[in-house]
Tab-separated table of C-alpha atoms in Angstrom:
chain	number	residue	atom	x	y	z
O	290	MET	CA	-4.197	-5.974	-35.643
O	291	PRO	CA	-3.909	-2.254	-34.985
O	292	ASP	CA	-7.023	-0.016	-34.815
O	293	GLU	CA	-7.522	2.426	-37.575
O	294	PRO	CA	-5.746	5.706	-37.041
O	295	ALA	CA	-7.779	8.608	-35.717
O	296	GLU	CA	-9.169	10.978	-38.272
O	297	ARG	CA	-7.476	14.335	-38.265
O	298	THR	CA	-9.861	16.928	-36.880
O	299	ARG	CA	-10.206	20.693	-36.547
O	300	THR	CA	-11.718	23.024	-33.981
O	301	THR	CA	-13.847	26.139	-34.516
O	302	LYS	CA	-12.525	27.814	-31.386
O	303	GLU	CA	-9.806	27.446	-28.884
O	304	VAL	CA	-10.363	24.812	-26.229
O	305	ASN	CA	-9.076	25.350	-22.684
O	306	PRO	CA	-8.079	21.871	-21.430
O	307	ALA	CA	-7.855	23.110	-17.796
O	308	ARG	CA	-11.380	24.327	-17.833
O	309	VAL	CA	-12.645	21.140	-19.444
O	310	LEU	CA	-10.759	19.096	-16.859
O	311	ALA	CA	-12.169	21.145	-13.950
O	312	LEU	CA	-15.754	21.003	-15.225
O	313	CYS	CA	-15.766	17.286	-16.167
O	314	SER	CA	-13.920	16.302	-12.897
O	315	GLY	CA	-16.554	18.224	-10.990
O	316	ALA	CA	-19.421	16.429	-12.726
O	317	SER	CA	-17.844	13.063	-12.129
O	318	PHE	CA	-17.274	14.046	-8.501
O	319	MET	CA	-20.972	14.718	-8.114
O	320	ALA	CA	-21.866	11.373	-9.739
O	321	PHE	CA	-19.522	9.366	-7.571
O	322	LEU	CA	-20.464	11.428	-4.467
O	323	ASP	CA	-24.078	10.267	-4.729
O	324	LEU	CA	-22.875	6.684	-4.396
O	325	SER	CA	-21.692	7.360	-0.798
O	326	ILE	CA	-23.482	10.396	0.560
O	327	VAL	CA	-26.936	8.716	0.635
O	328	SER	CA	-26.098	5.719	2.861
O	329	ILE	CA	-25.630	7.875	5.955
O	330	ALA	CA	-29.201	9.204	5.535
O	331	PHE	CA	-30.897	5.803	5.750
O	332	PRO	CA	-32.089	6.098	9.381
O	333	ASP	CA	-33.677	9.513	8.769
O	334	ILE	CA	-35.351	8.366	5.538
O	335	LEU	CA	-36.838	5.301	7.336
O	336	ASP	CA	-38.186	7.670	10.054
O	337	ASP	CA	-39.819	9.822	7.300
O	338	PHE	CA	-41.424	6.837	5.533
O	339	PRO	CA	-42.585	4.618	8.441
O	340	GLY	CA	-43.424	1.038	7.441
O	341	THR	CA	-40.598	0.835	4.884
O	342	SER	CA	-38.659	-2.421	5.139
O	343	LEU	CA	-34.921	-2.389	5.213
O	344	ASN	CA	-34.849	-4.546	2.096
O	345	SER	CA	-36.807	-1.857	0.248
O	346	MET	CA	-34.573	0.765	1.662
O	347	THR	CA	-31.429	-0.773	0.291
O	348	TRP	CA	-32.719	-0.147	-3.256
O	349	VAL	CA	-32.149	3.594	-2.639
O	350	LEU	CA	-28.471	2.760	-2.854
O	351	SER	CA	-28.368	-0.392	-4.994
O	352	GLY	CA	-30.772	1.046	-7.592
O	353	TYR	CA	-28.296	3.832	-8.262
O	354	THR	CA	-25.320	1.457	-8.304
O	355	ILE	CA	-26.978	-1.027	-10.685
O	356	LEU	CA	-28.129	1.626	-13.246
O	357	LEU	CA	-24.745	3.351	-13.056
O	358	ALA	CA	-22.917	0.129	-13.957
O	359	ALA	CA	-25.443	-0.847	-16.584
O	360	VAL	CA	-25.352	2.420	-18.551
O	361	LEU	CA	-21.590	3.176	-18.506
O	362	THR	CA	-20.606	1.121	-21.541
O	363	PRO	CA	-23.555	1.764	-23.935
O	364	ALA	CA	-23.500	5.437	-23.015
O	365	GLY	CA	-19.808	5.654	-23.876
O	366	ARG	CA	-20.423	4.156	-27.267
O	367	ILE	CA	-23.326	6.578	-27.846
O	368	ALA	CA	-21.177	9.470	-26.841
O	369	ASP	CA	-18.546	8.430	-29.364
O	370	SER	CA	-21.193	8.253	-32.015
O	371	VAL	CA	-23.414	11.324	-31.504
O	372	GLY	CA	-21.004	13.568	-29.546
O	373	ARG	CA	-19.608	13.587	-26.072
O	374	ARG	CA	-20.742	17.127	-25.399
O	375	THR	CA	-24.308	16.228	-26.286
O	376	VAL	CA	-24.401	13.140	-24.049
O	377	PHE	CA	-22.683	15.043	-21.165
O	378	LEU	CA	-25.213	17.947	-21.286
O	379	TRP	CA	-28.310	15.698	-21.472
O	380	SER	CA	-26.953	13.387	-18.784
O	381	LEU	CA	-26.140	16.284	-16.441
O	382	ALA	CA	-29.614	17.796	-17.038
O	383	ALA	CA	-31.247	14.421	-16.202
O	384	PHE	CA	-29.143	14.000	-13.118
O	385	THR	CA	-30.232	17.512	-11.899
O	386	ALA	CA	-33.899	16.726	-12.531
O	387	ALA	CA	-33.667	13.352	-10.833
O	388	SER	CA	-32.010	15.024	-7.842
O	389	LEU	CA	-34.975	17.371	-7.504
O	390	VAL	CA	-37.394	14.496	-7.604
O	391	CYS	CA	-35.373	12.691	-4.889
O	392	ALA	CA	-35.481	15.825	-2.756
O	393	VAL	CA	-39.249	16.206	-2.957
O	394	ALA	CA	-40.111	12.478	-3.109
O	395	PRO	CA	-43.545	11.912	-1.354
O	396	SER	CA	-42.970	8.205	-0.872
O	397	ILE	CA	-40.140	5.695	-0.723
O	398	TRP	CA	-41.080	4.390	-4.180
O	399	TRP	CA	-40.798	7.795	-5.740
O	400	LEU	CA	-37.394	8.095	-4.150
O	401	ILE	CA	-36.289	4.657	-5.436
O	402	ALA	CA	-37.538	5.448	-8.953
O	403	ALA	CA	-35.710	8.787	-9.008
O	404	ARG	CA	-32.497	7.153	-7.766
O	405	PHE	CA	-32.672	4.699	-10.735
O	406	VAL	CA	-32.909	7.641	-13.113
O	407	GLN	CA	-30.181	9.460	-11.237
O	408	GLY	CA	-27.902	6.322	-11.582
O	409	ALA	CA	-28.610	6.062	-15.309
O	410	ALA	CA	-27.836	9.788	-15.751
O	411	ALA	CA	-24.615	9.334	-13.842
O	412	GLY	CA	-23.790	6.386	-16.110
O	413	GLY	CA	-24.086	8.647	-19.126
O	414	MET	CA	-22.226	11.585	-17.588
O	415	ILE	CA	-19.069	9.870	-16.383
O	416	PRO	CA	-17.768	8.279	-19.643
O	417	ALA	CA	-18.777	11.325	-21.644
O	418	ALA	CA	-16.822	13.559	-19.131
O	419	LEU	CA	-13.703	11.386	-19.254
O	420	GLY	CA	-13.925	11.205	-23.030
O	421	LEU	CA	-14.069	15.006	-23.189
O	422	ILE	CA	-11.065	15.269	-20.863
O	423	LEU	CA	-8.996	12.848	-23.020
O	424	ALA	CA	-10.167	14.490	-26.270
O	425	THR	CA	-9.132	18.000	-25.305
O	426	THR	CA	-5.908	17.271	-23.340
O	427	PRO	CA	-2.597	17.211	-25.166
O	428	ARG	CA	-1.316	13.677	-25.362
O	429	GLU	CA	1.790	14.430	-23.246
O	430	ARG	CA	-0.512	15.597	-20.400
O	431	ILE	CA	-3.073	12.808	-20.499
O	432	ALA	CA	-1.502	10.828	-17.637
O	433	ARG	CA	-1.602	13.894	-15.351
O	434	ALA	CA	-5.189	14.714	-16.386
O	435	VAL	CA	-6.257	11.076	-15.599
O	436	GLY	CA	-4.446	11.355	-12.245
O	437	THR	CA	-6.366	14.601	-11.443
O	438	TRP	CA	-9.680	13.089	-12.470
O	439	SER	CA	-9.012	9.937	-10.438
O	440	ALA	CA	-8.034	11.947	-7.366
O	441	VAL	CA	-11.179	14.124	-7.514
O	442	ALA	CA	-13.445	11.082	-8.157
O	443	GLY	CA	-11.810	9.045	-5.469
O	444	PHE	CA	-12.037	11.848	-2.906
O	445	SER	CA	-15.872	11.790	-3.278
O	446	ALA	CA	-16.121	8.337	-1.653
O	447	VAL	CA	-14.839	9.760	1.636
O	448	VAL	CA	-16.311	13.250	1.420
O	449	GLY	CA	-19.754	11.622	1.055
O	450	PRO	CA	-20.250	10.447	4.682
O	451	ALA	CA	-18.749	13.604	6.132
O	452	ALA	CA	-20.798	15.993	3.922
O	453	GLY	CA	-23.936	13.798	4.444
O	454	GLY	CA	-23.509	13.921	8.185
O	455	LEU	CA	-23.174	17.752	8.266
O	456	LEU	CA	-26.160	18.225	5.959
O	457	LEU	CA	-28.306	15.826	7.939
O	458	ARG	CA	-27.582	17.609	11.221
O	459	ALA	CA	-28.346	21.005	9.777
O	460	PHE	CA	-31.179	20.455	7.294
O	461	GLY	CA	-32.434	16.850	7.211
O	462	TRP	CA	-32.098	14.011	4.693
O	463	ARG	CA	-33.669	15.890	1.757
O	464	SER	CA	-30.772	18.363	1.795
O	465	VAL	CA	-28.519	15.572	0.662
O	466	PHE	CA	-30.301	15.870	-2.772
O	467	TYR	CA	-31.135	19.594	-2.688
O	468	VAL	CA	-27.412	20.360	-2.468
O	469	ASN	CA	-26.979	18.898	-5.983
O	470	LEU	CA	-29.287	21.486	-7.579
O	471	PRO	CA	-27.171	24.674	-7.363
O	472	LEU	CA	-23.961	22.733	-8.105
O	473	CYS	CA	-25.401	20.937	-11.161
O	474	GLY	CA	-27.043	24.137	-12.347
O	475	ALA	CA	-23.776	26.023	-12.280
O	476	MET	CA	-22.068	23.123	-14.081
O	477	LEU	CA	-24.809	23.139	-16.784
O	478	ILE	CA	-24.220	26.814	-17.518
O	479	ALA	CA	-20.433	26.384	-17.536
O	480	ALA	CA	-20.726	23.305	-19.842
O	481	VAL	CA	-22.575	25.303	-22.439
O	482	VAL	CA	-19.819	27.952	-22.361
O	483	VAL	CA	-16.688	25.807	-21.847
O	484	LEU	CA	-17.245	22.631	-23.825
O	485	PRO	CA	-16.545	22.779	-27.545
O	486	ARG	CA	-19.043	21.530	-30.061
O	487	GLN	CA	-17.075	18.428	-31.005
O	488	ARG	CA	-16.831	14.771	-31.561
O	489	LEU	CA	-14.607	12.340	-33.442
O	490	ARG	CA	-16.163	10.486	-36.344
O	491	GLY	CA	-15.758	7.078	-34.869
O	492	THR	CA	-18.728	5.228	-36.508
O	493	GLY	CA	-19.738	7.745	-39.101
O	494	GLY	CA	-22.352	9.228	-36.797
O	495	ARG	CA	-24.257	5.936	-36.610
O	496	LEU	CA	-25.793	5.042	-33.265
O	497	PRO	CA	-24.512	1.724	-31.884
O	498	ASP	CA	-26.580	-1.440	-32.307
O	499	ALA	CA	-29.793	-0.779	-30.385
O	500	VAL	CA	-30.497	-4.440	-29.670
O	501	GLY	CA	-27.063	-5.073	-28.462
O	502	SER	CA	-26.972	-1.909	-26.322
O	503	ILE	CA	-30.221	-2.774	-24.611
O	504	ALA	CA	-29.117	-6.385	-24.040
O	505	LEU	CA	-25.786	-5.157	-22.628
O	506	ALA	CA	-27.375	-2.683	-20.220
O	507	LEU	CA	-29.942	-5.260	-18.991
O	508	GLY	CA	-27.323	-7.935	-18.778
O	509	ILE	CA	-24.933	-5.802	-16.636
O	510	ALA	CA	-27.892	-4.796	-14.517
O	511	GLY	CA	-28.839	-8.378	-13.982
O	512	VAL	CA	-25.314	-9.433	-12.988
O	513	VAL	CA	-24.727	-6.526	-10.615
O	514	SER	CA	-28.262	-7.017	-9.092
O	515	ALA	CA	-27.431	-10.672	-8.411
O	516	LEU	CA	-24.119	-9.707	-6.779
O	517	THR	CA	-25.702	-6.862	-4.808
O	518	GLU	CA	-28.725	-8.753	-3.462
O	519	GLY	CA	-27.250	-12.290	-3.379
O	520	ASP	CA	-26.354	-12.153	0.315
O	521	THR	CA	-29.858	-10.943	1.206
O	522	TRP	CA	-31.779	-13.306	-1.074
O	523	GLY	CA	-29.395	-16.277	-0.773
O	524	TRP	CA	-26.750	-17.279	-3.330
O	525	VAL	CA	-28.831	-20.264	-4.460
O	526	ASP	CA	-32.119	-18.442	-4.458
O	527	VAL	CA	-33.933	-18.562	-7.781
O	528	ARG	CA	-33.896	-14.748	-8.027
O	529	THR	CA	-30.112	-14.543	-7.566
O	530	LEU	CA	-29.346	-17.415	-9.975
O	531	GLY	CA	-31.956	-16.231	-12.475
O	532	LEU	CA	-30.791	-12.603	-12.613
O	533	GLY	CA	-27.150	-13.645	-12.733
O	534	LEU	CA	-27.490	-16.261	-15.476
O	535	ALA	CA	-29.881	-14.115	-17.499
O	536	GLY	CA	-27.496	-11.231	-17.183
O	537	LEU	CA	-24.519	-13.257	-18.413
O	538	ALA	CA	-26.589	-14.572	-21.292
O	539	LEU	CA	-27.538	-11.083	-22.368
O	540	VAL	CA	-23.938	-9.935	-22.212
O	541	ALA	CA	-22.968	-12.937	-24.308
O	542	VAL	CA	-25.603	-11.948	-26.886
O	543	THR	CA	-24.129	-8.500	-27.096
O	544	VAL	CA	-20.569	-9.875	-27.531
O	545	LEU	CA	-21.702	-12.131	-30.382
O	546	ARG	CA	-23.619	-9.332	-32.140
O	547	SER	CA	-20.739	-6.919	-31.684
O	548	ARG	CA	-18.350	-9.241	-33.557
O	549	THR	CA	-20.073	-8.684	-36.827
O	550	HIS	CA	-22.301	-5.591	-36.486
O	551	PRO	CA	-21.157	-2.476	-38.461
O	552	ALA	CA	-21.926	-0.243	-35.380
O	553	PRO	CA	-21.387	-2.610	-32.470
O	554	ALA	CA	-22.700	-1.994	-28.969
O	555	LEU	CA	-19.354	-3.189	-27.586
O	556	GLU	CA	-16.152	-1.898	-29.150
O	557	MET	CA	-14.444	-5.236	-29.400
O	558	THR	CA	-11.290	-3.983	-31.104
O	559	VAL	CA	-9.901	-2.383	-27.941
O	560	TRP	CA	-9.962	-5.800	-26.209
O	561	ARG	CA	-7.356	-7.043	-28.759
O	562	SER	CA	-4.737	-5.202	-26.780
O	563	PRO	CA	-3.303	-7.450	-24.011
O	564	VAL	CA	-2.403	-4.246	-22.030
O	565	PHE	CA	-6.039	-3.079	-22.091
O	566	ARG	CA	-7.238	-6.537	-20.996
O	567	THR	CA	-4.691	-6.865	-18.195
O	568	ALA	CA	-5.186	-3.267	-16.978
O	569	ASN	CA	-8.966	-3.880	-16.708
O	570	LEU	CA	-8.457	-7.197	-14.883
O	571	GLY	CA	-6.209	-5.288	-12.407
O	572	LEU	CA	-8.761	-2.480	-11.975
O	573	GLY	CA	-11.523	-4.897	-11.339
O	574	MET	CA	-9.469	-6.698	-8.632
O	575	LEU	CA	-8.508	-3.431	-7.039
O	576	ASN	CA	-12.067	-2.225	-6.903
O	577	MET	CA	-13.136	-5.503	-5.282
O	578	THR	CA	-10.860	-4.831	-2.338
O	579	MET	CA	-11.417	-1.069	-2.318
O	580	PHE	CA	-15.197	-1.405	-2.002
O	581	ALA	CA	-14.837	-3.901	0.772
O	582	TRP	CA	-12.386	-1.547	2.538
O	583	MET	CA	-14.794	1.387	2.114
O	584	LEU	CA	-17.571	-0.621	3.753
O	585	ALA	CA	-15.526	-2.215	6.475
O	586	ALA	CA	-13.649	0.882	7.752
O	587	PRO	CA	-16.605	3.122	8.770
O	588	LEU	CA	-18.500	0.051	10.056
O	589	PHE	CA	-15.564	-1.048	12.231
O	590	ALA	CA	-15.155	2.503	13.567
O	591	ALA	CA	-18.843	2.685	14.480
O	592	GLU	CA	-19.596	-0.825	15.693
O	593	ILE	CA	-16.309	-1.819	17.357
O	594	TRP	CA	-14.685	1.450	18.428
O	595	HIS	CA	-18.041	3.255	18.843
O	596	TRP	CA	-16.846	6.404	17.134
O	597	SER	CA	-19.374	9.153	16.186
O	598	VAL	CA	-20.211	9.868	12.581
O	599	LEU	CA	-18.017	12.991	12.572
O	600	GLN	CA	-15.094	11.194	14.266
O	601	THR	CA	-15.358	8.414	11.597
O	602	ALA	CA	-15.568	10.980	8.763
O	603	ALA	CA	-12.499	12.839	10.080
O	604	ALA	CA	-10.554	9.484	10.255
O	605	LEU	CA	-11.633	8.483	6.802
O	606	SER	CA	-10.340	11.755	5.420
O	607	VAL	CA	-6.749	10.476	6.111
O	608	GLY	CA	-7.208	7.849	3.446
O	609	ALA	CA	-8.934	10.278	1.103
O	610	VAL	CA	-6.066	12.759	1.323
O	611	SER	CA	-3.528	10.005	0.919
O	612	SER	CA	-5.418	8.652	-2.103
O	613	MET	CA	-5.459	12.084	-3.765
O	614	ALA	CA	-1.734	12.533	-3.133
O	615	GLY	CA	-1.110	9.101	-4.718
O	616	SER	CA	-3.245	9.915	-7.718
O	617	LEU	CA	-1.593	13.251	-8.377
O	618	THR	CA	1.853	11.667	-7.978
O	619	ALA	CA	0.963	8.807	-10.354
O	620	GLY	CA	-0.329	11.391	-12.858
O	621	ARG	CA	3.237	12.589	-13.358
O	622	VAL	CA	4.377	9.121	-14.468
O	623	THR	CA	4.133	8.843	-18.233
O	624	ARG	CA	6.315	5.828	-19.243
O	625	PRO	CA	4.144	2.669	-19.497
O	626	ALA	CA	6.762	0.385	-17.975
O	627	THR	CA	7.180	2.758	-15.001
O	628	GLN	CA	3.380	2.941	-14.670
O	629	VAL	CA	3.343	-0.862	-14.358
O	630	LYS	CA	5.950	-0.808	-11.611
O	631	VAL	CA	4.161	1.949	-9.755
O	632	THR	CA	0.946	-0.080	-9.940
O	633	VAL	CA	2.648	-3.074	-8.436
O	634	LEU	CA	4.038	-0.882	-5.728
O	635	GLY	CA	0.553	0.556	-5.062
O	636	ALA	CA	-1.013	-2.853	-4.904
O	637	LEU	CA	1.576	-4.099	-2.437
O	638	SER	CA	1.197	-0.934	-0.355
O	639	PHE	CA	-2.602	-1.664	-0.169
O	640	THR	CA	-1.678	-5.219	0.783
O	641	ALA	CA	0.437	-3.877	3.698
O	642	SER	CA	-2.532	-1.696	4.747
O	643	ASN	CA	-4.829	-4.696	4.830
O	644	ALA	CA	-2.288	-6.605	6.844
O	645	ILE	CA	-2.362	-3.894	9.547
O	646	TRP	CA	-6.189	-4.014	9.492
O	647	ALA	CA	-6.127	-7.823	9.893
O	648	SER	CA	-3.720	-7.566	12.877
O	649	ASP	CA	-4.184	-7.090	16.589
O	650	LEU	CA	-3.654	-3.277	16.035
O	651	PHE	CA	-7.342	-3.357	15.194
O	652	GLY	CA	-8.817	-4.817	18.382
O	653	PRO	CA	-11.578	-3.755	20.717
O	654	THR	CA	-9.645	-0.632	21.884
O	655	PRO	CA	-9.501	2.435	19.592
O	656	ASN	CA	-5.985	2.844	18.097
O	657	PHE	CA	-5.866	5.744	15.728
O	658	LEU	CA	-2.094	6.603	15.772
O	659	GLY	CA	-0.775	3.075	15.847
O	660	GLY	CA	-3.305	1.358	13.588
O	661	TRP	CA	-5.721	3.545	11.672
O	662	LEU	CA	-3.282	6.253	10.607
O	663	PRO	CA	-0.560	4.098	9.017
O	664	ALA	CA	-3.141	1.758	7.498
O	665	ALA	CA	-5.095	4.651	5.928
O	666	ILE	CA	-1.932	6.298	4.578
O	667	LEU	CA	-0.593	3.078	3.071
O	668	GLY	CA	-4.062	2.031	1.757
O	669	GLY	CA	-5.168	5.330	0.338
O	670	GLY	CA	-1.824	6.111	-1.200
O	671	GLY	CA	-1.503	2.661	-2.721
O	672	LEU	CA	-4.989	2.821	-4.276
O	673	GLY	CA	-4.269	6.298	-5.675
O	674	LEU	CA	-1.058	5.086	-7.270
O	675	ALA	CA	-2.410	1.834	-8.633
O	676	ILE	CA	-5.758	2.952	-9.943
O	677	THR	CA	-4.410	6.093	-11.627
O	678	CYS	CA	-1.588	4.234	-13.401
O	679	LEU	CA	-3.866	1.388	-14.494
O	680	SER	CA	-6.461	3.862	-15.778
O	681	SER	CA	-3.660	5.661	-17.782
O	682	LEU	CA	-2.421	2.360	-19.194
O	683	ALA	CA	-5.962	1.449	-20.353
O	684	ALA	CA	-6.560	4.903	-21.789
O	685	GLY	CA	-3.283	4.761	-23.692
O	686	THR	CA	-4.451	1.702	-25.655
O	687	VAL	CA	-7.740	3.301	-26.791
O	688	PRO	CA	-7.774	5.208	-30.088
O	689	PRO	CA	-9.061	8.779	-29.627
O	690	GLN	CA	-12.229	8.249	-31.633
O	691	LYS	CA	-13.241	5.544	-29.183
O	692	PHE	CA	-12.341	7.184	-25.914
O	693	ALA	CA	-15.752	7.295	-24.311
O	694	GLY	CA	-16.709	3.796	-25.327
O	695	GLY	CA	-13.454	2.278	-24.353
O	696	LEU	CA	-13.296	4.044	-20.955
O	697	GLY	CA	-16.909	3.320	-20.407
O	698	MET	CA	-16.070	-0.349	-20.528
O	699	THR	CA	-13.245	0.147	-18.101
O	700	LEU	CA	-15.556	1.951	-15.671
O	701	THR	CA	-18.047	-0.866	-16.004
O	702	VAL	CA	-15.450	-3.375	-15.063
O	703	ARG	CA	-14.628	-1.328	-11.989
O	704	GLN	CA	-18.202	-1.217	-10.931
O	705	VAL	CA	-18.749	-4.952	-11.421
O	706	GLY	CA	-15.519	-5.501	-9.384
O	707	GLY	CA	-16.889	-3.275	-6.703
O	708	ALA	CA	-20.136	-5.246	-6.672
O	709	VAL	CA	-18.205	-8.507	-6.218
O	710	GLY	CA	-16.273	-6.838	-3.332
O	711	VAL	CA	-19.456	-5.710	-1.619
O	712	ALA	CA	-20.932	-9.312	-2.020
O	713	GLY	CA	-17.730	-10.857	-0.693
O	714	PHE	CA	-17.677	-8.419	2.214
O	715	ALA	CA	-21.267	-9.277	3.185
O	716	SER	CA	-20.645	-13.037	2.937
O	717	ILE	CA	-17.472	-13.026	5.045
O	718	MET	CA	-19.053	-10.749	7.693
O	719	ALA	CA	-22.006	-13.097	8.015
O	720	SER	CA	-19.923	-16.256	8.373
O	721	GLY	CA	-17.786	-17.572	11.245
O	722	ALA	CA	-18.474	-18.276	14.870
O	723	ALA	CA	-19.204	-14.587	15.665
O	724	PRO	CA	-20.663	-12.917	12.684
O	725	GLY	CA	-20.034	-9.215	12.645
O	726	GLY	CA	-17.304	-9.407	15.302
O	727	ILE	CA	-13.676	-8.373	15.153
O	728	ALA	CA	-12.652	-11.711	13.690
O	729	SER	CA	-14.997	-11.242	10.758
O	730	PHE	CA	-13.492	-7.857	9.936
O	731	HIS	CA	-9.940	-9.490	10.068
O	732	HIS	CA	-11.100	-12.211	7.691
O	733	VAL	CA	-12.298	-9.571	5.240
O	734	TYR	CA	-8.822	-7.966	5.194
O	735	VAL	CA	-7.039	-11.285	4.903
O	736	ALA	CA	-9.135	-11.996	1.799
O	737	ALA	CA	-8.318	-8.507	0.513
O	738	MET	CA	-4.581	-9.200	1.035
O	739	VAL	CA	-4.816	-12.317	-1.158
O	740	VAL	CA	-6.629	-10.447	-3.945
O	741	ASN	CA	-4.185	-7.557	-3.858
O	742	VAL	CA	-1.137	-9.871	-4.132
O	743	LEU	CA	-2.746	-11.589	-7.102
O	744	CYS	CA	-3.419	-8.178	-8.622
O	745	ALA	CA	0.280	-7.249	-8.259
O	746	VAL	CA	1.285	-10.495	-9.985
O	747	VAL	CA	-1.237	-10.049	-12.813
O	748	VAL	CA	-0.246	-6.422	-13.427
O	749	GLY	CA	3.447	-7.330	-13.310
O	750	THR	CA	2.995	-9.500	-16.400
O	751	MET	CA	2.480	-6.365	-18.390
O	752	LEU	CA	6.200	-5.635	-18.242
O	753	ALA	CA	6.781	-8.452	-20.585
O	754	MET	CA	4.149	-7.163	-22.921
O	755	LEU	CA	5.768	-3.699	-22.980
O	756	ARG	CA	9.441	-4.758	-23.378
O	757	PRO	CA	9.315	-5.657	-27.112
O	758	GLY	CA	7.498	-2.390	-27.832
O	759	PRO	CA	4.050	-0.925	-27.353
O	760	ALA	CA	1.025	-3.141	-27.681
O	761	PRO	CA	-0.580	-2.797	-31.198
O	762	ALA	CA	-3.549	-0.802	-29.965
O	763	ALA	CA	-1.294	1.317	-27.768
O	764	ALA	CA	1.012	2.060	-30.661
O	765	SER	CA	-1.959	3.092	-32.817
O	766	ALA	CA	-3.227	5.393	-30.126
O	767	ALA	CA	0.195	6.916	-29.518
O	768	GLN	CA	0.785	7.585	-33.208
O	769	ALA	CA	-2.692	9.005	-33.777
O	770	PRO	CA	-2.976	12.718	-34.262
O	771	GLN	CA	-4.322	14.602	-31.290
O	772	ASP	CA	-8.086	14.296	-30.936
O	773	ARG	CA	-9.277	17.815	-31.542
O	774	ALA	CA	-12.798	19.113	-32.131
O	775	THR	CA	-14.883	18.466	-35.199
O	776	PRO	CA	-17.952	20.632	-35.550
O	777	THR	CA	-21.283	18.817	-35.092
O	778	GLN	CA	-24.599	19.548	-36.592
């Protein structure tokens, strides 16, 4: 059954889509950057807070990741209800304030608490930013806008270690957080000027179900916490099982409430589209292997090839540049059937990259030209192509008045997929006759190959869905009038 058509809207002033895209991509870049930039500062933070256990230290990273994943979906629904501009501004302000607390933290627990707040703020900022991009971009340019946003967001994963390394050398670990302040301050000022006062009237201005929203956030946090800490605690430990099962139960409660609630916490109607469901499954699978790749590559370079931080960062930039090129190329593809084919090509390209990593080209002797370079080009380019096209396919099925909520769910799926990938990486690396050795890395990439091939098969099934005509939700979105600004109070 198709979703209701978007309400025709008006704007009180001209909106510059390019400026909105630049601002919102920059904010998303900052949010994703703080996922990766902090990990390189761990040794210095431990030195500054003597007596801190490594288990406690991991919460500086996992606390951010867990809250980011937990908040994405409910924040998207709230943005669709009360206004994407409002949610974006408040989230960016909270992210800035939390960055300041991180920078001046007097103890490890202050730092961890501030990272939780920072992660939650990022979880509000990202879907609101993406919703603003989609709402102000002409429909014929949406694929290219998503490609640009994906390229910028993806580049942050590799810029993080390099930028972190340079800041650490020059100014110490606190500079990793101080650097956010002028950048976020400038974006706040720009946001007030650039972003239109607008929203679509998706739920009549009603906030989504509070009980369902809280249950959803806690449920996702529980599932991601179990996946993140399972290898440390043990997969049959009562904490792992308790958090995982409780999280799944809370998510189930939200789903049941959302089926009948007039302002549901989960926008269930978008899941009626088989294209949306399949695109999200593909994105989750790709993120599983991408997160494992992002962890394994720098660790292999440091532990096996004994490269310095700057050498590793320079080598990682090859994949980042390739990923950006793939994303920008995919952004030019607008036909859904072609997007599916490009996604399959991208997944198979990433499979080929994993095959190189799993081969003797990655042995005890450094091999940049013969091993790292082709693997990074194939892997980064394949990910850029596949993730951008799948994101565009998912966005094309979401009616404009539900952009932030629908894309918030997509981003949550990606974060959960990433958490599964991290857990799988840790488990594989800890198993075998020589845990942490070259064979363990090769096993990680063999597993990634299997997942990527399955992803290509799953995504390929969308061709059959598209041949008879667009999926119902996709047709509704395509026929809906352009999402333009409606003045808010």
